[in-house]
Amino acid sequence: GENVEQHPSTLSVQEGDSAVIKCTYSDSASNYFPWYKQELGKRPQLIIDIRSNVGEKKDQRIAVTLNKTAKHFSLHITETQPEDSAVYFCAASILSSASKIIFGSGTRLSIRP
Amino acid sequence: DTAVSQTPKYLVTQMGNDKSIKCEQNLGHDTMYWYKQDSKKFLKIMFSYNNKELIINETVPNRFSPKSPDKAHLNLHINSLELGDSAVYFCASSQYGATSNNEQFFGPGTRLTVL
């Protein structure tokens, strides 16, 4: 089955700097890679996603890149702000009738003022 | 209006008890899920139902039994609770389809504490 590894487990960056979180997946059939943000005490929420037919996607200060050959995908947050502090989860899945999303272990991002 | 709701929000109980968590979604989605998030924040899928039919059943002790009376509801019953069951349980729903990205809409979570 699919296995998703996520690094680092914790990340602290200065406000205004960039943050990068990296994930790898094992199942070459996976074709959908969402990222979820979970603020303290809240539910996870989708912030951005990418499908396997695209190499990069950007939405304001966040971007995701996908390298299908290497089975790597990454989340990039630029100009970090205090509200970016949260736990971020990468995930991988196959868009099919029995879809199952496998989450990475999470990265706790802290933004230092 | 809350899209995915769960009750109760907090549940504190003794070892050996039986408890249930209820989930409802008003998004019209076909698929619902239960996830367990442990103290290290690891988010793991437990079950998934599509149109009231069980489609995903991960390696979960059979003390956990999901039930979907209709596609808007998915409940989780846990028998003989153990200390290791303490976690936050999230319900989620999604709409699978050719044009859908299967985005998981999570409920607010139920924090279960077994004493």
PDB file of C-alpha atoms in Angstrom:
ATOM      1  CA  GLY A   1       0.000   0.000   0.000  1.00  0.00           C
ATOM      2  CA  GLU A   2       0.881   3.661  -0.142  1.00  0.00           C
ATOM      3  CA  ASN A   3       3.343   5.118   2.326  1.00  0.00           C
ATOM      4  CA  VAL A   4       3.928   8.850   2.692  1.00  0.00           C
ATOM      5  CA  GLU A   5       6.950  10.246   4.503  1.00  0.00           C
ATOM      6  CA  GLN A   6       7.114  13.885   5.533  1.00  0.00           C
ATOM      7  CA  HIS A   7      10.043  16.027   6.687  1.00  0.00           C
ATOM      8  CA  PRO A   8      10.844  17.891   8.821  1.00  0.00           C
ATOM      9  CA  SER A   9       8.606  17.056  11.774  1.00  0.00           C
ATOM     10  CA  THR A  10       9.132  20.537  13.211  1.00  0.00           C
ATOM     11  CA  LEU A  11      10.193  23.747  11.488  1.00  0.00           C
ATOM     12  CA  SER A  12      10.798  27.186  12.941  1.00  0.00           C
ATOM     13  CA  VAL A  13      11.317  30.161  10.630  1.00  0.00           C
ATOM     14  CA  GLN A  14      11.615  33.894  11.075  1.00  0.00           C
ATOM     15  CA  GLU A  15       8.568  35.873  10.066  1.00  0.00           C
ATOM     16  CA  GLY A  16       8.973  36.953   6.471  1.00  0.00           C
ATOM     17  CA  ASP A  17      11.250  34.054   5.548  1.00  0.00           C
ATOM     18  CA  SER A  18      10.242  31.049   3.453  1.00  0.00           C
ATOM     19  CA  ALA A  19       9.323  27.587   4.690  1.00  0.00           C
ATOM     20  CA  VAL A  20       9.621  24.336   2.757  1.00  0.00           C
ATOM     21  CA  ILE A  21       8.108  20.999   3.707  1.00  0.00           C
ATOM     22  CA  LYS A  22       8.960  17.869   1.753  1.00  0.00           C
ATOM     23  CA  CYS A  23       7.165  14.579   1.212  1.00  0.00           C
ATOM     24  CA  THR A  24       7.840  11.368  -0.605  1.00  0.00           C
ATOM     25  CA  TYR A  25       5.385   8.678  -1.596  1.00  0.00           C
ATOM     26  CA  SER A  26       5.808   5.044  -2.517  1.00  0.00           C
ATOM     27  CA  ASP A  27       2.915   4.115  -4.819  1.00  0.00           C
ATOM     28  CA  SER A  28       3.604   5.247  -8.377  1.00  0.00           C
ATOM     29  CA  ALA A  29      -0.138   4.961  -9.090  1.00  0.00           C
ATOM     30  CA  SER A  30      -0.900   7.890  -6.744  1.00  0.00           C
ATOM     31  CA  ASN A  31      -2.127  10.814  -8.804  1.00  0.00           C
ATOM     32  CA  TYR A  32      -3.458  13.356  -6.329  1.00  0.00           C
ATOM     33  CA  PHE A  33      -1.473  15.184  -3.648  1.00  0.00           C
ATOM     34  CA  PRO A  34      -3.303  17.522  -1.272  1.00  0.00           C
ATOM     35  CA  TRP A  35      -1.890  19.578   1.591  1.00  0.00           C
ATOM     36  CA  TYR A  36      -3.882  20.197   4.744  1.00  0.00           C
ATOM     37  CA  LYS A  37      -3.318  22.798   7.442  1.00  0.00           C
ATOM     38  CA  GLN A  38      -4.385  22.163  11.026  1.00  0.00           C
ATOM     39  CA  GLU A  39      -4.320  25.089  13.418  1.00  0.00           C
ATOM     40  CA  LEU A  40      -4.100  24.399  17.127  1.00  0.00           C
ATOM     41  CA  GLY A  41      -7.284  22.762  18.386  1.00  0.00           C
ATOM     42  CA  LYS A  42      -8.942  22.966  14.973  1.00  0.00           C
ATOM     43  CA  ARG A  43      -9.798  20.576  12.180  1.00  0.00           C
ATOM     44  CA  PRO A  44      -7.497  19.942   9.190  1.00  0.00           C
ATOM     45  CA  GLN A  45      -8.413  21.998   6.131  1.00  0.00           C
ATOM     46  CA  LEU A  46      -7.282  21.718   2.541  1.00  0.00           C
ATOM     47  CA  ILE A  47      -5.026  24.600   1.506  1.00  0.00           C
ATOM     48  CA  ILE A  48      -3.716  23.494  -1.861  1.00  0.00           C
ATOM     49  CA  ASP A  49      -3.496  20.368  -3.986  1.00  0.00           C
ATOM     50  CA  ILE A  50      -1.813  19.138  -7.130  1.00  0.00           C
ATOM     51  CA  ARG A  51      -2.585  16.396  -9.603  1.00  0.00           C
ATOM     52  CA  SER A  52       0.020  14.214 -11.250  1.00  0.00           C
ATOM     53  CA  ASN A  53      -0.395  15.843 -14.654  1.00  0.00           C
ATOM     54  CA  VAL A  54       0.939  19.136 -13.257  1.00  0.00           C
ATOM     55  CA  GLY A  55       4.443  19.902 -12.012  1.00  0.00           C
ATOM     56  CA  GLU A  56       3.754  23.038 -10.042  1.00  0.00           C
ATOM     57  CA  LYS A  57       0.825  25.003  -8.698  1.00  0.00           C
ATOM     58  CA  LYS A  58       0.744  28.334  -6.926  1.00  0.00           C
ATOM     59  CA  ASP A  59      -1.856  30.157  -4.856  1.00  0.00           C
ATOM     60  CA  GLN A  60      -0.682  33.523  -3.524  1.00  0.00           C
ATOM     61  CA  ARG A  61       2.064  32.798  -0.963  1.00  0.00           C
ATOM     62  CA  ILE A  62       1.866  29.016  -1.155  1.00  0.00           C
ATOM     63  CA  ALA A  63       3.068  26.736  -3.931  1.00  0.00           C
ATOM     64  CA  VAL A  64       3.400  23.014  -4.417  1.00  0.00           C
ATOM     65  CA  THR A  65       5.813  21.184  -6.671  1.00  0.00           C
ATOM     66  CA  LEU A  66       5.661  17.574  -7.795  1.00  0.00           C
ATOM     67  CA  ASN A  67       8.411  15.373  -9.184  1.00  0.00           C
ATOM     68  CA  LYS A  68       6.691  12.195 -10.344  1.00  0.00           C
ATOM     69  CA  THR A  69       9.897  10.476 -11.357  1.00  0.00           C
ATOM     70  CA  ALA A  70      11.418  10.873  -7.914  1.00  0.00           C
ATOM     71  CA  LYS A  71       8.042  10.566  -6.155  1.00  0.00           C
ATOM     72  CA  HIS A  72       8.659  13.794  -4.277  1.00  0.00           C
ATOM     73  CA  PHE A  73       6.362  16.719  -3.640  1.00  0.00           C
ATOM     74  CA  SER A  74       6.896  19.850  -1.613  1.00  0.00           C
ATOM     75  CA  LEU A  75       5.025  22.758  -0.069  1.00  0.00           C
ATOM     76  CA  HIS A  76       6.578  26.204  -0.237  1.00  0.00           C
ATOM     77  CA  ILE A  77       5.338  29.113   1.843  1.00  0.00           C
ATOM     78  CA  THR A  78       6.860  32.504   1.110  1.00  0.00           C
ATOM     79  CA  GLU A  79       6.786  35.679   3.217  1.00  0.00           C
ATOM     80  CA  THR A  80       5.640  33.708   6.244  1.00  0.00           C
ATOM     81  CA  GLN A  81       3.256  35.342   8.689  1.00  0.00           C
ATOM     82  CA  PRO A  82       2.253  34.462  12.286  1.00  0.00           C
ATOM     83  CA  GLU A  83      -1.021  32.957  11.038  1.00  0.00           C
ATOM     84  CA  ASP A  84       0.965  30.386   9.078  1.00  0.00           C
ATOM     85  CA  SER A  85       1.861  28.690  12.379  1.00  0.00           C
ATOM     86  CA  ALA A  86       0.111  25.307  12.303  1.00  0.00           C
ATOM     87  CA  VAL A  87       0.647  21.617  11.603  1.00  0.00           C
ATOM     88  CA  TYR A  88       0.829  20.875   7.889  1.00  0.00           C
ATOM     89  CA  PHE A  89       0.031  17.449   6.443  1.00  0.00           C
ATOM     90  CA  CYS A  90       0.896  16.220   2.999  1.00  0.00           C
ATOM     91  CA  ALA A  91      -1.113  13.358   1.563  1.00  0.00           C
ATOM     92  CA  ALA A  92      -1.283  11.095  -1.441  1.00  0.00           C
ATOM     93  CA  SER A  93      -4.113   9.212  -3.024  1.00  0.00           C
ATOM     94  CA  ILE A  94      -5.409   7.586  -6.153  1.00  0.00           C
ATOM     95  CA  LEU A  95      -8.553   9.227  -7.435  1.00  0.00           C
ATOM     96  CA  SER A  96     -10.707   6.126  -7.763  1.00  0.00           C
ATOM     97  CA  SER A  97     -13.978   4.724  -6.556  1.00  0.00           C
ATOM     98  CA  ALA A  98     -12.392   3.378  -3.384  1.00  0.00           C
ATOM     99  CA  SER A  99     -10.332   6.461  -2.760  1.00  0.00           C
ATOM    100  CA  LYS A 100      -8.218   6.501   0.331  1.00  0.00           C
ATOM    101  CA  ILE A 101      -5.994   9.375   1.328  1.00  0.00           C
ATOM    102  CA  ILE A 102      -2.761   8.514   3.121  1.00  0.00           C
ATOM    103  CA  PHE A 103      -1.425  11.349   5.225  1.00  0.00           C
ATOM    104  CA  GLY A 104       2.162  12.126   6.083  1.00  0.00           C
ATOM    105  CA  SER A 105       3.136  12.428   9.732  1.00  0.00           C
ATOM    106  CA  GLY A 106       2.778  16.208   9.827  1.00  0.00           C
ATOM    107  CA  THR A 107       5.115  19.188  10.186  1.00  0.00           C
ATOM    108  CA  ARG A 108       4.663  21.622  13.031  1.00  0.00           C
ATOM    109  CA  LEU A 109       5.553  25.043  11.595  1.00  0.00           C
ATOM    110  CA  SER A 110       6.287  27.886  14.006  1.00  0.00           C
ATOM    111  CA  ILE A 111       6.791  31.445  12.823  1.00  0.00           C
ATOM    112  CA  ARG A 112       9.118  33.496  15.022  1.00  0.00           C
ATOM    113  CA  PRO A 113       8.223  37.209  15.297  1.00  0.00           C
TER     114      PRO A 113
ATOM    115  CA  ASP B   1     -24.273  26.145   8.930  1.00  0.00           C
ATOM    116  CA  THR B   2     -21.743  23.565  10.004  1.00  0.00           C
ATOM    117  CA  ALA B   3     -20.904  21.312   7.049  1.00  0.00           C
ATOM    118  CA  VAL B   4     -19.637  18.326   9.055  1.00  0.00           C
ATOM    119  CA  SER B   5     -20.661  18.073  12.695  1.00  0.00           C
ATOM    120  CA  GLN B   6     -19.715  15.611  15.401  1.00  0.00           C
ATOM    121  CA  THR B   7     -21.041  14.928  18.872  1.00  0.00           C
ATOM    122  CA  PRO B   8     -19.833  14.950  21.501  1.00  0.00           C
ATOM    123  CA  LYS B   9     -16.871  17.335  21.277  1.00  0.00           C
ATOM    124  CA  TYR B  10     -15.310  15.886  24.416  1.00  0.00           C
ATOM    125  CA  LEU B  11     -15.748  12.419  25.876  1.00  0.00           C
ATOM    126  CA  VAL B  12     -14.158  11.303  29.130  1.00  0.00           C
ATOM    127  CA  THR B  13     -14.834   7.752  30.216  1.00  0.00           C
ATOM    128  CA  GLN B  14     -13.509   4.815  32.172  1.00  0.00           C
ATOM    129  CA  MET B  15     -11.670   1.838  30.736  1.00  0.00           C
ATOM    130  CA  GLY B  16     -13.995  -0.966  29.745  1.00  0.00           C
ATOM    131  CA  ASN B  17     -16.951   1.270  28.931  1.00  0.00           C
ATOM    132  CA  ASP B  18     -18.758   1.393  25.576  1.00  0.00           C
ATOM    133  CA  LYS B  19     -19.234   4.745  23.872  1.00  0.00           C
ATOM    134  CA  SER B  20     -20.478   6.183  20.582  1.00  0.00           C
ATOM    135  CA  ILE B  21     -19.552   9.221  18.522  1.00  0.00           C
ATOM    136  CA  LYS B  22     -21.984  10.614  15.982  1.00  0.00           C
ATOM    137  CA  CYS B  23     -21.263  12.417  12.726  1.00  0.00           C
ATOM    138  CA  GLU B  24     -23.487  14.204  10.278  1.00  0.00           C
ATOM    139  CA  GLN B  25     -22.737  16.062   7.050  1.00  0.00           C
ATOM    140  CA  ASN B  26     -25.046  18.383   5.148  1.00  0.00           C
ATOM    141  CA  LEU B  27     -22.869  18.717   2.042  1.00  0.00           C
ATOM    142  CA  GLY B  28     -24.666  16.020   0.081  1.00  0.00           C
ATOM    143  CA  HIS B  29     -21.448  13.990  -0.140  1.00  0.00           C
ATOM    144  CA  ASP B  30     -21.479  10.285  -0.911  1.00  0.00           C
ATOM    145  CA  THR B  31     -18.446   9.281   1.113  1.00  0.00           C
ATOM    146  CA  MET B  32     -17.740   9.584   4.820  1.00  0.00           C
ATOM    147  CA  TYR B  33     -14.694   8.640   6.896  1.00  0.00           C
ATOM    148  CA  TRP B  34     -13.415   8.180  10.409  1.00  0.00           C
ATOM    149  CA  TYR B  35      -9.849   9.205  11.225  1.00  0.00           C
ATOM    150  CA  LYS B  36      -7.902   8.830  14.450  1.00  0.00           C
ATOM    151  CA  GLN B  37      -5.350  11.477  15.434  1.00  0.00           C
ATOM    152  CA  ASP B  38      -3.063  10.426  18.244  1.00  0.00           C
ATOM    153  CA  SER B  39      -1.068  12.590  20.639  1.00  0.00           C
ATOM    154  CA  LYS B  40       1.742  12.928  18.088  1.00  0.00           C
ATOM    155  CA  LYS B  41      -0.774  14.404  15.624  1.00  0.00           C
ATOM    156  CA  PHE B  42      -0.502  11.446  13.264  1.00  0.00           C
ATOM    157  CA  LEU B  43      -3.724  11.310  11.201  1.00  0.00           C
ATOM    158  CA  LYS B  44      -4.764   7.774  10.271  1.00  0.00           C
ATOM    159  CA  ILE B  45      -7.813   6.613   8.364  1.00  0.00           C
ATOM    160  CA  MET B  46      -9.935   3.982  10.098  1.00  0.00           C
ATOM    161  CA  PHE B  47     -13.045   3.486   7.982  1.00  0.00           C
ATOM    162  CA  SER B  48     -14.797   4.840   4.933  1.00  0.00           C
ATOM    163  CA  TYR B  49     -18.372   4.464   3.734  1.00  0.00           C
ATOM    164  CA  ASN B  50     -19.663   5.242   0.275  1.00  0.00           C
ATOM    165  CA  ASN B  51     -23.443   5.477   0.011  1.00  0.00           C
ATOM    166  CA  LYS B  52     -23.839   3.525   3.264  1.00  0.00           C
ATOM    167  CA  GLU B  53     -21.498   0.785   2.089  1.00  0.00           C
ATOM    168  CA  LEU B  54     -18.204   0.059   3.847  1.00  0.00           C
ATOM    169  CA  ILE B  55     -15.375   0.535   1.340  1.00  0.00           C
ATOM    170  CA  ILE B  56     -12.324   1.049   3.528  1.00  0.00           C
ATOM    171  CA  ASN B  57     -11.669  -0.900   6.683  1.00  0.00           C
ATOM    172  CA  GLU B  58      -8.138  -0.438   7.934  1.00  0.00           C
ATOM    173  CA  THR B  59      -6.450  -2.579  10.546  1.00  0.00           C
ATOM    174  CA  VAL B  60      -8.592  -1.455  13.436  1.00  0.00           C
ATOM    175  CA  PRO B  61      -9.550  -3.599  16.462  1.00  0.00           C
ATOM    176  CA  ASN B  62     -13.006  -5.078  16.050  1.00  0.00           C
ATOM    177  CA  ARG B  63     -14.020  -3.199  19.203  1.00  0.00           C
ATOM    178  CA  PHE B  64     -14.555  -0.324  16.764  1.00  0.00           C
ATOM    179  CA  SER B  65     -17.734  -0.630  14.732  1.00  0.00           C
ATOM    180  CA  PRO B  66     -18.900   2.030  12.307  1.00  0.00           C
ATOM    181  CA  LYS B  67     -22.514   2.359  11.244  1.00  0.00           C
ATOM    182  CA  SER B  68     -23.997   4.428   8.456  1.00  0.00           C
ATOM    183  CA  PRO B  69     -27.804   4.636   8.671  1.00  0.00           C
ATOM    184  CA  ASP B  70     -27.847   6.899   5.604  1.00  0.00           C
ATOM    185  CA  LYS B  71     -25.267   8.657   3.491  1.00  0.00           C
ATOM    186  CA  ALA B  72     -25.413  11.812   5.631  1.00  0.00           C
ATOM    187  CA  HIS B  73     -24.557  10.022   8.867  1.00  0.00           C
ATOM    188  CA  LEU B  74     -21.659   7.891  10.024  1.00  0.00           C
ATOM    189  CA  ASN B  75     -21.430   6.852  13.655  1.00  0.00           C
ATOM    190  CA  LEU B  76     -18.602   5.139  15.484  1.00  0.00           C
ATOM    191  CA  HIS B  77     -19.222   2.768  18.356  1.00  0.00           C
ATOM    192  CA  ILE B  78     -16.343   1.641  20.531  1.00  0.00           C
ATOM    193  CA  ASN B  79     -16.659  -1.327  22.904  1.00  0.00           C
ATOM    194  CA  SER B  80     -14.504  -2.101  25.918  1.00  0.00           C
ATOM    195  CA  LEU B  81     -12.538   1.121  25.756  1.00  0.00           C
ATOM    196  CA  GLU B  82      -8.800   0.920  26.426  1.00  0.00           C
ATOM    197  CA  LEU B  83      -6.284   3.573  27.472  1.00  0.00           C
ATOM    198  CA  GLY B  84      -4.731   3.483  23.998  1.00  0.00           C
ATOM    199  CA  ASP B  85      -8.014   4.564  22.462  1.00  0.00           C
ATOM    200  CA  SER B  86      -7.471   8.048  23.843  1.00  0.00           C
ATOM    201  CA  ALA B  87      -7.145  10.335  20.826  1.00  0.00           C
ATOM    202  CA  VAL B  88      -9.022  12.873  18.748  1.00  0.00           C
ATOM    203  CA  TYR B  89     -11.426  11.212  16.329  1.00  0.00           C
ATOM    204  CA  PHE B  90     -12.277  13.145  13.197  1.00  0.00           C
ATOM    205  CA  CYS B  91     -15.174  12.446  10.922  1.00  0.00           C
ATOM    206  CA  ALA B  92     -14.837  13.641   7.326  1.00  0.00           C
ATOM    207  CA  SER B  93     -16.813  13.592   4.125  1.00  0.00           C
ATOM    208  CA  SER B  94     -15.956  13.975   0.464  1.00  0.00           C
ATOM    209  CA  GLN B  95     -17.593  13.833  -2.915  1.00  0.00           C
ATOM    210  CA  TYR B  96     -15.928  11.422  -5.255  1.00  0.00           C
ATOM    211  CA  GLY B  97     -16.507  12.007  -8.941  1.00  0.00           C
ATOM    212  CA  ALA B  98     -14.756  12.502 -12.242  1.00  0.00           C
ATOM    213  CA  THR B  99     -14.511  16.235 -11.654  1.00  0.00           C
ATOM    214  CA  SER B 100     -13.943  16.034  -7.919  1.00  0.00           C
ATOM    215  CA  ASN B 101     -10.649  16.183  -6.106  1.00  0.00           C
ATOM    216  CA  ASN B 102     -11.980  14.128  -3.204  1.00  0.00           C
ATOM    217  CA  GLU B 103     -11.295  16.995  -0.773  1.00  0.00           C
ATOM    218  CA  GLN B 104     -11.816  15.811   2.786  1.00  0.00           C
ATOM    219  CA  PHE B 105     -14.134  18.071   4.774  1.00  0.00           C
ATOM    220  CA  PHE B 106     -13.385  17.365   8.410  1.00  0.00           C
ATOM    221  CA  GLY B 107     -15.642  17.683  11.401  1.00  0.00           C
ATOM    222  CA  PRO B 108     -14.462  19.539  14.528  1.00  0.00           C
ATOM    223  CA  GLY B 109     -13.192  16.352  16.158  1.00  0.00           C
ATOM    224  CA  THR B 110     -14.106  14.433  19.297  1.00  0.00           C
ATOM    225  CA  ARG B 111     -11.445  14.306  21.980  1.00  0.00           C
ATOM    226  CA  LEU B 112     -11.767  10.940  23.680  1.00  0.00           C
ATOM    227  CA  THR B 113     -10.005  10.444  27.008  1.00  0.00           C
ATOM    228  CA  VAL B 114     -10.025   7.000  28.559  1.00  0.00           C
ATOM    229  CA  LEU B 115      -9.120   6.915  32.266  1.00  0.00           C
TER     230      LEU B 115
END
